[in-house]
Coordinates of C-alpha atoms in Angstrom, one line a residue:
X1035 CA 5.4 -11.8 -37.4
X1036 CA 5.6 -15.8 -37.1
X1037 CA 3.0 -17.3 -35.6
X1038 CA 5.0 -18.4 -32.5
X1039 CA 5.6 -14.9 -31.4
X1040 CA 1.7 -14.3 -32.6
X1041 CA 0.5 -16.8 -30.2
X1042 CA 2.6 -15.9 -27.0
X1043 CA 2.3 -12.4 -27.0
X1044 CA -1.8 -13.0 -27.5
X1045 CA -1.5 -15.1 -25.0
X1046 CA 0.4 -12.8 -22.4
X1047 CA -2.3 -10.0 -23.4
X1048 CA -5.3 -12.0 -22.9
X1049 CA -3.8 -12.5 -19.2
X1050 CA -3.0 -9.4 -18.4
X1051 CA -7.1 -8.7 -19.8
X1052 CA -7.9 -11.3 -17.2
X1053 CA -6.1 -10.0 -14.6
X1054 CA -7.2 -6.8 -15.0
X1055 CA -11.0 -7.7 -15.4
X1056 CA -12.1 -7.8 -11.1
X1057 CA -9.6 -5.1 -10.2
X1058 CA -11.3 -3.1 -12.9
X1059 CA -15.0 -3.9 -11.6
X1060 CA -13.7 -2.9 -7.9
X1061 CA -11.7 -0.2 -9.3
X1062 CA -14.8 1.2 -11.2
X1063 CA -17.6 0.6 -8.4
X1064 CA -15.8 2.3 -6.1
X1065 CA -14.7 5.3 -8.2
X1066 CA -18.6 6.0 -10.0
X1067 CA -21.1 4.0 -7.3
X1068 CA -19.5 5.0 -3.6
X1069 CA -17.8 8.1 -4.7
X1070 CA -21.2 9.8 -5.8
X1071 CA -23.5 11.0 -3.4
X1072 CA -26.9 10.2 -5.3
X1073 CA -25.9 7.0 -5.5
X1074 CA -24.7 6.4 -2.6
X1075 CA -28.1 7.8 -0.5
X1076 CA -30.4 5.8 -2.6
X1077 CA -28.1 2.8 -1.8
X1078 CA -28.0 3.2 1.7
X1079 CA -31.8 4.5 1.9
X1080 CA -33.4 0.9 2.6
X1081 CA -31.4 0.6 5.9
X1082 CA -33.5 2.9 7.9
X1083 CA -36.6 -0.4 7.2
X1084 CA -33.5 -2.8 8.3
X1085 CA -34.0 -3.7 12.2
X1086 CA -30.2 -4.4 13.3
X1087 CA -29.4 -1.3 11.6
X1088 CA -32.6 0.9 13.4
X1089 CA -31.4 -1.1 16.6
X1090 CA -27.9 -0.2 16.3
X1091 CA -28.8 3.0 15.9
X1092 CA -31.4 3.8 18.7
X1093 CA -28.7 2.1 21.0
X1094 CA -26.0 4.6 19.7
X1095 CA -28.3 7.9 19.7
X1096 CA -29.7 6.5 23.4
X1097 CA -26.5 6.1 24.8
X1098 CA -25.5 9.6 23.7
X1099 CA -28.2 11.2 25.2
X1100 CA -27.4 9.3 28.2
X1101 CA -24.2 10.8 28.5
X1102 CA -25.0 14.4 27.9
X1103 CA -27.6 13.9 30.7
X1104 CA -25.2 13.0 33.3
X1105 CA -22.6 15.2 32.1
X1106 CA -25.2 18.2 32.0
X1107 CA -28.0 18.0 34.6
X1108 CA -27.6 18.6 38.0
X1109 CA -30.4 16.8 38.8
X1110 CA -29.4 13.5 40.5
X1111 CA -31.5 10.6 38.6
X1112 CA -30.8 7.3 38.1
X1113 CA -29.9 6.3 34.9
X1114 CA -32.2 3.2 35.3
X1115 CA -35.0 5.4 35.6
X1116 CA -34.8 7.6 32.6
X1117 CA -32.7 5.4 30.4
X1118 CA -35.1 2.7 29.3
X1119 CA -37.8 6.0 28.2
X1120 CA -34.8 7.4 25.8
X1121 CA -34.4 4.0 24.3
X1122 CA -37.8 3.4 23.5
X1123 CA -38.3 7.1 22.3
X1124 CA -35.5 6.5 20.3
X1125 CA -36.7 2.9 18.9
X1126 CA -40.0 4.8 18.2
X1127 CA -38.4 7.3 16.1
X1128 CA -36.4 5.3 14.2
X1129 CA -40.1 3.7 12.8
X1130 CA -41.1 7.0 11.5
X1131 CA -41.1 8.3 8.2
X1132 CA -39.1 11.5 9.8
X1133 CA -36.5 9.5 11.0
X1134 CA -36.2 7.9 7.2
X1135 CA -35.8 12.2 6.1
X1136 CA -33.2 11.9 9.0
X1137 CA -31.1 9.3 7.8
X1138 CA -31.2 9.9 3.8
X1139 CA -29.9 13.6 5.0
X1140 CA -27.6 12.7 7.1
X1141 CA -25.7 10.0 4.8
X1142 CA -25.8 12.6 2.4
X1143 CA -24.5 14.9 4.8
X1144 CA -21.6 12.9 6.0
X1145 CA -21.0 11.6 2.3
X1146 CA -20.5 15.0 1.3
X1147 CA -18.4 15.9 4.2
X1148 CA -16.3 13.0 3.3
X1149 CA -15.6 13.8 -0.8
X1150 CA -15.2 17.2 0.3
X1151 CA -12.1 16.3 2.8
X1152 CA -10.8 13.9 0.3
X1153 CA -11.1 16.0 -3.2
X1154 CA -10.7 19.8 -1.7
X1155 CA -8.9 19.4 1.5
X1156 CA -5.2 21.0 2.7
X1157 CA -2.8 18.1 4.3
X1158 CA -1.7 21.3 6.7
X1159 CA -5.0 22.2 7.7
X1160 CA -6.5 18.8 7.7
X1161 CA -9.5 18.2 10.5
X1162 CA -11.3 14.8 11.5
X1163 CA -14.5 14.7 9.3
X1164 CA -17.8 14.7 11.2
X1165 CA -21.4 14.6 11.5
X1166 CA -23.6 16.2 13.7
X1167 CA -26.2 14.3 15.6
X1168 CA -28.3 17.7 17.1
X1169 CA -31.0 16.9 14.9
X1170 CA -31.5 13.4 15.8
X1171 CA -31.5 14.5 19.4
X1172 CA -34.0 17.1 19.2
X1173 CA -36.4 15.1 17.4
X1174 CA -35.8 12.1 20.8
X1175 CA -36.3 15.1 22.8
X1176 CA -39.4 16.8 21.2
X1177 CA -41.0 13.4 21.0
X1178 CA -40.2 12.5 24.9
X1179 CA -41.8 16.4 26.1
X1180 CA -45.3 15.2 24.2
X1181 CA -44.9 12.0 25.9
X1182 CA -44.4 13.4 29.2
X1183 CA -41.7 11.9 30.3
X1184 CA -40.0 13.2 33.4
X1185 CA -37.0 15.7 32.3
X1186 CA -37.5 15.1 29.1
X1187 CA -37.7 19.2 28.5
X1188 CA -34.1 19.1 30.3
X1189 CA -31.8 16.6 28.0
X1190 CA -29.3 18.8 26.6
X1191 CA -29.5 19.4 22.2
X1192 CA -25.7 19.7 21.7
X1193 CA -24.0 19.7 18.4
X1194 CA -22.3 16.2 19.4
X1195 CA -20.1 15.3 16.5
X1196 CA -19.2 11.8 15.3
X1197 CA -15.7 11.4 13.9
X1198 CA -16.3 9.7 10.0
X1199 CA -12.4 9.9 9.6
X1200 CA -9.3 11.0 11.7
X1201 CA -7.2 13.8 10.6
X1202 CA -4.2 11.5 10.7
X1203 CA -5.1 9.5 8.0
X1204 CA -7.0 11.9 5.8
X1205 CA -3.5 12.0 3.8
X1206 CA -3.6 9.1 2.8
X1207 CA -6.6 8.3 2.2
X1208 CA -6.7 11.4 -0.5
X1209 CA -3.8 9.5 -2.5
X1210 CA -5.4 6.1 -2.5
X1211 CA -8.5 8.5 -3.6
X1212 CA -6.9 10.2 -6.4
X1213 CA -5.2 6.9 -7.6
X1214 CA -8.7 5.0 -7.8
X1215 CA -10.5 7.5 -9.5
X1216 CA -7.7 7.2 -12.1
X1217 CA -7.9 3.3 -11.9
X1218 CA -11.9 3.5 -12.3
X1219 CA -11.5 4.3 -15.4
X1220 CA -8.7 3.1 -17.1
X1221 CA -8.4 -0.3 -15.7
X1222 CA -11.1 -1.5 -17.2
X1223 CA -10.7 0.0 -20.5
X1224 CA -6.9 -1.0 -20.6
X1225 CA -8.9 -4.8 -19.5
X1226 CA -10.8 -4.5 -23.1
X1227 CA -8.2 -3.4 -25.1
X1228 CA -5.7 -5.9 -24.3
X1229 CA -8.6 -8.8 -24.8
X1230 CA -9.4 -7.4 -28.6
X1231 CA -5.9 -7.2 -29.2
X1232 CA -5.2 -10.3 -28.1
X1233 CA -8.2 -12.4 -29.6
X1234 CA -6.9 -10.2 -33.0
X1235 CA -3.4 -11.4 -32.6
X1236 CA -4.2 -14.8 -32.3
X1237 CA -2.9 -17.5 -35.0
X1238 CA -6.3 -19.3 -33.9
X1239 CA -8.8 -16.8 -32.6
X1240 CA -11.6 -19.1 -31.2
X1241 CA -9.6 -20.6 -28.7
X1242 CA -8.2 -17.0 -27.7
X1243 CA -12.0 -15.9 -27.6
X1244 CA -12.3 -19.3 -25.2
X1245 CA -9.3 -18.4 -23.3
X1246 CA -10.7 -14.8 -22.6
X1247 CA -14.1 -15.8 -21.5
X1248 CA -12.8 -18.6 -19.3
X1249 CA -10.7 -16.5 -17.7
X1250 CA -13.0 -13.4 -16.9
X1251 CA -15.7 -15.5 -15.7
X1252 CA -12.2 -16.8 -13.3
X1253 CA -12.1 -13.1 -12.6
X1254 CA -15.4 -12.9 -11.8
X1255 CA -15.6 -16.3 -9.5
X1256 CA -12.5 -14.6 -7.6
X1257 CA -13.6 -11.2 -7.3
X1258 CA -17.4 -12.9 -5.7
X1259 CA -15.3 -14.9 -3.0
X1260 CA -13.0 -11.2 -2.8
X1261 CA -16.3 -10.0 -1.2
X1262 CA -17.2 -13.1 0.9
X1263 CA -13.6 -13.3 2.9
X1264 CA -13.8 -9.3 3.1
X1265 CA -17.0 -9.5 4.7
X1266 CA -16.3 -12.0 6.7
X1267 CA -13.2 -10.5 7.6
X1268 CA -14.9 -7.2 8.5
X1269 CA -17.5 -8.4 10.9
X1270 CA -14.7 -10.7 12.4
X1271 CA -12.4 -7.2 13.0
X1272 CA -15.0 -5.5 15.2
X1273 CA -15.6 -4.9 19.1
X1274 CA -17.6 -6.4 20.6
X1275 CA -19.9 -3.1 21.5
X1276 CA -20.6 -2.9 17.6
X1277 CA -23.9 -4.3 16.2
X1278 CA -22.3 -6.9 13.8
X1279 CA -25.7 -7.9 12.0
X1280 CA -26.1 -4.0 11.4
X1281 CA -22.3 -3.5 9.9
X1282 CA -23.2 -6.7 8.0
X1283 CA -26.4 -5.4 6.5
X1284 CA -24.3 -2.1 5.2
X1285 CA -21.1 -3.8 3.7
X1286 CA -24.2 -5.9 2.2
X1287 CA -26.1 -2.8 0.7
X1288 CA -22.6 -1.0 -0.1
X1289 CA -21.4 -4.1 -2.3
X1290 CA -24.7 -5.1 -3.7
X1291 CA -23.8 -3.8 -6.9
X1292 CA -20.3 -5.1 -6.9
X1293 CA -21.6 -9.1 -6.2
X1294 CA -23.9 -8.4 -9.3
X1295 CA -21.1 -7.1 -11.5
X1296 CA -19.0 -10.7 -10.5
X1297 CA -22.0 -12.6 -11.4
X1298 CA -22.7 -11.3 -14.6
X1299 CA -19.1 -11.6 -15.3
X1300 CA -19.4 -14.9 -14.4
X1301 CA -22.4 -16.0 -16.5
X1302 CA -21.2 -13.9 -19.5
X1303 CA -17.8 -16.0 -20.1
X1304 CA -19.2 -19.2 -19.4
X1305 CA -22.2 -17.8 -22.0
X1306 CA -19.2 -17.0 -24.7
X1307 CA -17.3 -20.4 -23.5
X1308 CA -20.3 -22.4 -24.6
X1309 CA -21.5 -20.7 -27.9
X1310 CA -17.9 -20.8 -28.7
X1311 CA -17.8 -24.5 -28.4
X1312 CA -21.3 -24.7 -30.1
X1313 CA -20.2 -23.0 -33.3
X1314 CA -17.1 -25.1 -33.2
X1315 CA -19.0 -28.2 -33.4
X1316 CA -21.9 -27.1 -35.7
X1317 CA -18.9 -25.6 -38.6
X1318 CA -17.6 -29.1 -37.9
X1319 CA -20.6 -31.2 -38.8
X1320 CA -21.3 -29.1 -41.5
X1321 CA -18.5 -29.3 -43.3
X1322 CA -18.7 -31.3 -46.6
X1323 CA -16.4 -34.4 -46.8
X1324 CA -13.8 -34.6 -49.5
X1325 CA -14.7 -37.5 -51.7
X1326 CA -12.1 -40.8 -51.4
X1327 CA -10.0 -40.9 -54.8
X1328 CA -10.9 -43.0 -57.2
X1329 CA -8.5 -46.2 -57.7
X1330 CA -6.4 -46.3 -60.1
X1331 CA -6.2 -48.9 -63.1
X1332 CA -4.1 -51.7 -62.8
X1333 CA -1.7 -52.0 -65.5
X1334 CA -2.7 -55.1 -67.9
X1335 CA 0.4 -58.3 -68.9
X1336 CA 0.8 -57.9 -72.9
X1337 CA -1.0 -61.0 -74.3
X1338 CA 0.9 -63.4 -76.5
X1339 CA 0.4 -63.8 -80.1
X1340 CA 0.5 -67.0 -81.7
X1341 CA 1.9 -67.2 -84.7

């Protein structure tokens, strides 16, 4: 193989490596950190110590109970009267360490609901997927009755489900979820491959090692301000009845480990960048210097002889 052709096809594999390198993080976090339920729990456990997201919540679970009380009791109360006792009961529960039990199950719940739907589920039997907030309720109610507030024996515990996802798109979802479990994994091993082979193909193989770390800490740079549009893009896509610091604090939590990935990406080809330029210099001064040739004899006139 010349070394033309050597060079450009390292140098279109080394590309493709780059290219491949944040669609292969997002690819892979999404595929082994939100698509398991351990992981996800423990990731979305500190948000019941967060205040927008406990406010969010007690506004939510207050507003439901609200509802059901009007709907359901045929006693006629104001809501001003009773409304600002479930919102503090609520508030108060959300500071318990029951509440915490509460939350950690019911993630769990819903997160298994959601893999179940997407992994197991029938496109002509397809429902919405839900959650059920009864247990939330009853512990509002239980904790109202001991604090005797008026009708608090009377709110209603029904099993009032929250939609997670509509049936209509559960179709599609389940494609885009089989392709990304197939991308988690490939995608970044097809990123690795195609960097070796291309640092190995190389007619000069430090400055394909230079080109490959520039360009995945490039990947990384991107896939860091990915994550800061998409954020902002998120919070700037909701109604205005939505909490926005508390959807903030979860897309923070859920892509945590994601922004950590980009960094280390980041620092670990500007790392390889510079102890490639290092060695490059240090061979460089080291290298002995050929000696200058020695001149050569000039050629002497023949001297006369007298006779």
């Amino acid at each position: 193989m010349s070394r033309r052709l050597r060079s450009g096809l390292s140098a279109v594999l080394i590309t493709l490596s780059c290219l491949l390198v944040p669609f292969g993080a997002l690819s892979a976090w999404a595929a082994y950190g939100l698509a398991d339920t351990g992981r996800y729990v423990t990731t979305m456990a500190p948000l019941a110590h967060d205040p927008d997201v406990r406010e969010a919540i007690a506004d939510t679970v207050g507003d439901g109970i609200m509802d059901e009380i009007d709907h359901q009791t045929d006693v006629r109360v104001t809501r001003g009267t009773v409304a600002p006792f479930v919102h503090d009961a609520v508030r108060s529960f959300t500071q318990t360490a029951a509440f915490r039990t509460a939350w950690n199950e019911g993630n769990r719940a819903a997160h298994d609901a959601v893999l179940r739907a997407l992994r197991e589920g029938d496109d002509d039997r397809d429902r919405p997927v839900t959650v059920d907030l009864a247990p939330v309720t009853a512990q509002v109610k239980a904790q109202l009755t001991e604090d005797h507030v008026p009708l608090a024996a009377r709110i209603p515990v029904e099993h009032t489900e929250v939609a997670l996802l509509p049936a209509q798109d559960l179709g599609r979802l389940r494609k885009g979820f089989d392709v990304l479990e197939v991308a988690g994994f490939w995608l970044p091993v097809a990123a690795v491959a195609f960097a070796v082979t291309g640092i190995a193909l190389a007619a000069c193989r430090r400055r394909a090692l230079t080109a490959t770390a520039l360009g995945t800490a490039l990947g990384g740079a991107l896939l860091a301000l990915a994550l800061a549009v998409g954020r902002s893009l998120t919070l700037a896509g909701l109604p205005n009845e939505v909490s926005h610091p508390a959807v903030g604090a979860v897309y923070d939590a859920l892509t945590a480990t994601l922004r950590t990935v980009s960094w280390i990406l980041v620092a670990l080809g500007l790392t390889v960048t510079a102890l490639a330029w290092l060695t490059h210099r240090v061979s460089r001064r080291r290298r002995p210097t050929e000696p200058a040739p020695a001149p050569q004899p000039q050629p002497q006139p023949p001297t006369s002889v007298e006779a």
